[in-house]
């Protein structure tokens, strides 16, 4: 969902929402990557309080919940995603300790100062920007609490103009890994670990499941320009990924509040 920051109509927004509601994940990632990030975090008990910000329909949240104790609040802007999130939690009998709420990371978040043991956010911090998110979310963490986010990052100091222009237009804060780590450190965290998400987080877990959804969408919205544009945009993004994946990807950044 990298094109949200353009001005779009309510109809287009609903289309995007419907499209991604059909997918288990709304961004690149995998259960294995979630668990690998979790392996760097060791402070959790059944009293822990965890927030998953920009949780979508909860693909990664349910993986987290099945592997850690404590209470998880998932927060997302789209009510439809939160409905699906809470349905998913119920299906897995996690509803007592996993709750989805509607909210915006643009606004003050509904958490108390120094109340959280862990903040999780996969593929979503870019909505307010990595630096802003790192700075603003810090106050909700207890001292020694952890943050784990994924963020699009450049792997090389330079890259071809086609891919640079595409990402800068859609995701202006994309930057190199050392820059992201320095921003994290400056925002008050010890950068504990980082790793690049493997290619299958994009191909197998993000783009491949979109295929059948695209086919169904094109049938359902035959002749609709906005739907055709949405799908063309997703396919373009995928083709750029295949062409330029050596230059960029998602990186998991894990930090501990100082
Ligand atoms: N974490 C999920 C979803 C990533 S897609 C996954 O990895 O599958 C980005 C998510 O951020 C979407 O669910 C979108 O609805 C949400 N989002 C966008 N702007 C937001 C905002 N201002 N506040 C909260 N969530 C937002």
Coordinates of C-alpha atoms in Angstrom, one line a residue, residues 6-163:
X6 CA -1.6 10.8 -3.0
X7 CA -4.9 12.6 -3.0
X8 CA -7.5 9.9 -3.7
X9 CA -11.3 9.8 -3.7
X10 CA -13.4 7.9 -1.2
X11 CA -14.3 5.5 -3.9
X12 CA -10.7 4.7 -4.7
X13 CA -10.0 4.4 -1.0
X14 CA -12.8 1.9 -0.6
X15 CA -11.4 0.0 -3.6
X16 CA -7.9 -0.2 -2.0
X17 CA -9.5 -1.3 1.2
X18 CA -11.6 -4.0 -0.4
X19 CA -8.6 -5.2 -2.5
X20 CA -6.4 -5.6 0.6
X21 CA -9.1 -7.0 2.7
X22 CA -8.9 -10.1 0.5
X23 CA -5.3 -10.6 1.4
X24 CA -3.9 -12.1 4.6
X25 CA -1.2 -9.4 4.6
X26 CA -1.3 -5.8 3.4
X27 CA 2.5 -5.5 3.1
X28 CA 5.6 -7.6 2.5
X29 CA 6.5 -9.9 5.3
X30 CA 6.2 -13.5 6.5
X31 CA 5.5 -15.5 9.7
X32 CA 9.2 -16.5 9.6
X33 CA 10.4 -12.9 9.4
X34 CA 8.0 -11.9 12.3
X35 CA 9.4 -14.7 14.4
X36 CA 13.0 -13.9 13.6
X37 CA 12.4 -10.3 14.7
X38 CA 10.7 -11.6 17.9
X39 CA 13.8 -13.7 18.7
X40 CA 15.7 -10.5 19.6
X41 CA 13.0 -9.5 22.2
X42 CA 13.2 -11.2 25.6
X43 CA 11.2 -9.1 28.1
X44 CA 7.7 -10.4 27.7
X45 CA 5.4 -11.9 30.3
X46 CA 1.7 -12.5 30.5
X47 CA 1.4 -8.9 32.0
X48 CA 3.1 -7.4 29.0
X49 CA 1.3 -4.7 27.0
X50 CA 2.0 -4.7 23.3
X51 CA 0.8 -2.4 20.4
X52 CA 0.8 -3.3 16.7
X53 CA 0.4 0.0 14.9
X54 CA -0.9 -0.1 11.4
X55 CA -1.9 -3.7 12.0
X56 CA -4.1 -4.2 8.9
X57 CA -6.1 -7.4 9.1
X58 CA -3.6 -8.8 11.6
X59 CA -1.5 -11.3 9.6
X60 CA 1.6 -10.6 11.7
X61 CA -0.4 -9.8 14.9
X62 CA -1.8 -13.4 15.1
X63 CA 1.7 -14.8 14.6
X64 CA 2.9 -12.7 17.4
X65 CA 0.0 -13.6 19.7
X66 CA 0.6 -17.3 19.2
X67 CA 4.2 -16.9 20.2
X68 CA 4.3 -14.5 23.1
X69 CA 2.3 -13.9 26.3
X70 CA 0.7 -10.6 27.1
X71 CA -2.0 -8.4 25.7
X72 CA -1.8 -7.0 22.2
X73 CA -3.7 -4.0 20.9
X74 CA -3.8 -3.7 17.1
X75 CA -4.5 -0.2 15.7
X76 CA -5.4 0.7 12.2
X77 CA -7.0 3.5 10.3
X78 CA -9.5 1.3 8.3
X79 CA -12.5 0.0 10.2
X80 CA -13.0 -2.8 7.7
X81 CA -9.5 -4.1 8.5
X82 CA -10.2 -3.9 12.2
X83 CA -13.4 -5.9 11.8
X84 CA -11.4 -8.6 10.0
X85 CA -8.7 -8.4 12.6
X86 CA -11.1 -9.0 15.5
X87 CA -12.7 -11.8 13.5
X88 CA -9.3 -13.4 13.0
X89 CA -8.5 -13.1 16.7
X90 CA -11.8 -14.7 17.5
X91 CA -11.3 -17.6 15.1
X92 CA -8.0 -18.4 16.9
X93 CA -9.5 -18.0 20.3
X94 CA -7.2 -15.0 21.0
X95 CA -9.9 -12.4 21.6
X96 CA -9.2 -12.2 25.4
X97 CA -5.7 -10.8 24.8
X98 CA -5.8 -9.5 21.2
X99 CA -8.0 -6.6 20.4
X100 CA -8.2 -4.4 17.3
X101 CA -9.2 -0.8 17.5
X102 CA -9.7 1.9 14.9
X103 CA -7.3 4.9 15.2
X104 CA -4.9 7.0 13.4
X105 CA -1.1 7.3 14.0
X106 CA -1.5 10.8 12.8
X107 CA -3.4 11.6 16.0
X108 CA -2.4 11.1 19.7
X109 CA -2.3 7.3 20.2
X110 CA -4.6 5.9 22.9
X111 CA -1.7 4.5 25.1
X112 CA -0.4 5.8 28.4
X113 CA 3.1 7.2 28.8
X114 CA 5.6 4.4 29.5
X115 CA 2.9 1.7 29.5
X116 CA 4.1 -0.5 26.7
X117 CA 6.7 -3.3 26.7
X118 CA 6.8 -3.7 22.9
X119 CA 5.7 -1.7 19.9
X120 CA 5.4 -3.6 16.6
X121 CA 4.7 -2.1 13.2
X122 CA 5.2 -4.0 9.9
X123 CA 5.0 -2.0 6.7
X124 CA 3.1 0.9 8.3
X125 CA 5.4 3.4 10.0
X126 CA 6.0 5.1 6.6
X127 CA 2.5 6.6 6.9
X128 CA 3.8 9.2 9.3
X129 CA 7.5 8.6 8.5
X130 CA 10.1 6.5 10.2
X131 CA 11.8 9.3 12.1
X132 CA 8.5 10.8 13.3
X133 CA 7.2 7.4 14.3
X134 CA 10.4 6.5 16.1
X135 CA 10.3 9.8 18.0
X136 CA 6.6 10.0 18.9
X137 CA 6.1 6.3 19.8
X138 CA 9.1 6.3 22.2
X139 CA 7.2 8.0 25.0
X140 CA 4.7 5.0 25.2
X141 CA 7.4 2.5 25.8
X142 CA 8.7 1.6 29.3
X143 CA 12.4 2.0 29.8
X144 CA 14.1 -1.1 28.2
X145 CA 10.9 -1.7 26.2
X146 CA 11.4 -2.8 22.5
X147 CA 10.3 -1.5 19.2
X148 CA 10.3 -3.6 16.0
X149 CA 9.3 -2.1 12.7
X150 CA 9.8 -2.8 9.0
X151 CA 10.7 0.0 6.7
X152 CA 11.6 0.2 3.0
X153 CA 15.4 0.9 2.7
X154 CA 18.0 1.2 0.1
X155 CA 20.7 -1.4 0.1
X156 CA 23.3 0.6 -1.9
X157 CA 24.5 4.2 -1.8
X158 CA 23.2 4.7 -5.3
X159 CA 20.6 3.2 -7.6
X160 CA 19.1 3.6 -11.1
X161 CA 16.9 6.7 -11.6
X162 CA 13.8 4.6 -12.6
X163 CA 13.6 2.9 -9.2

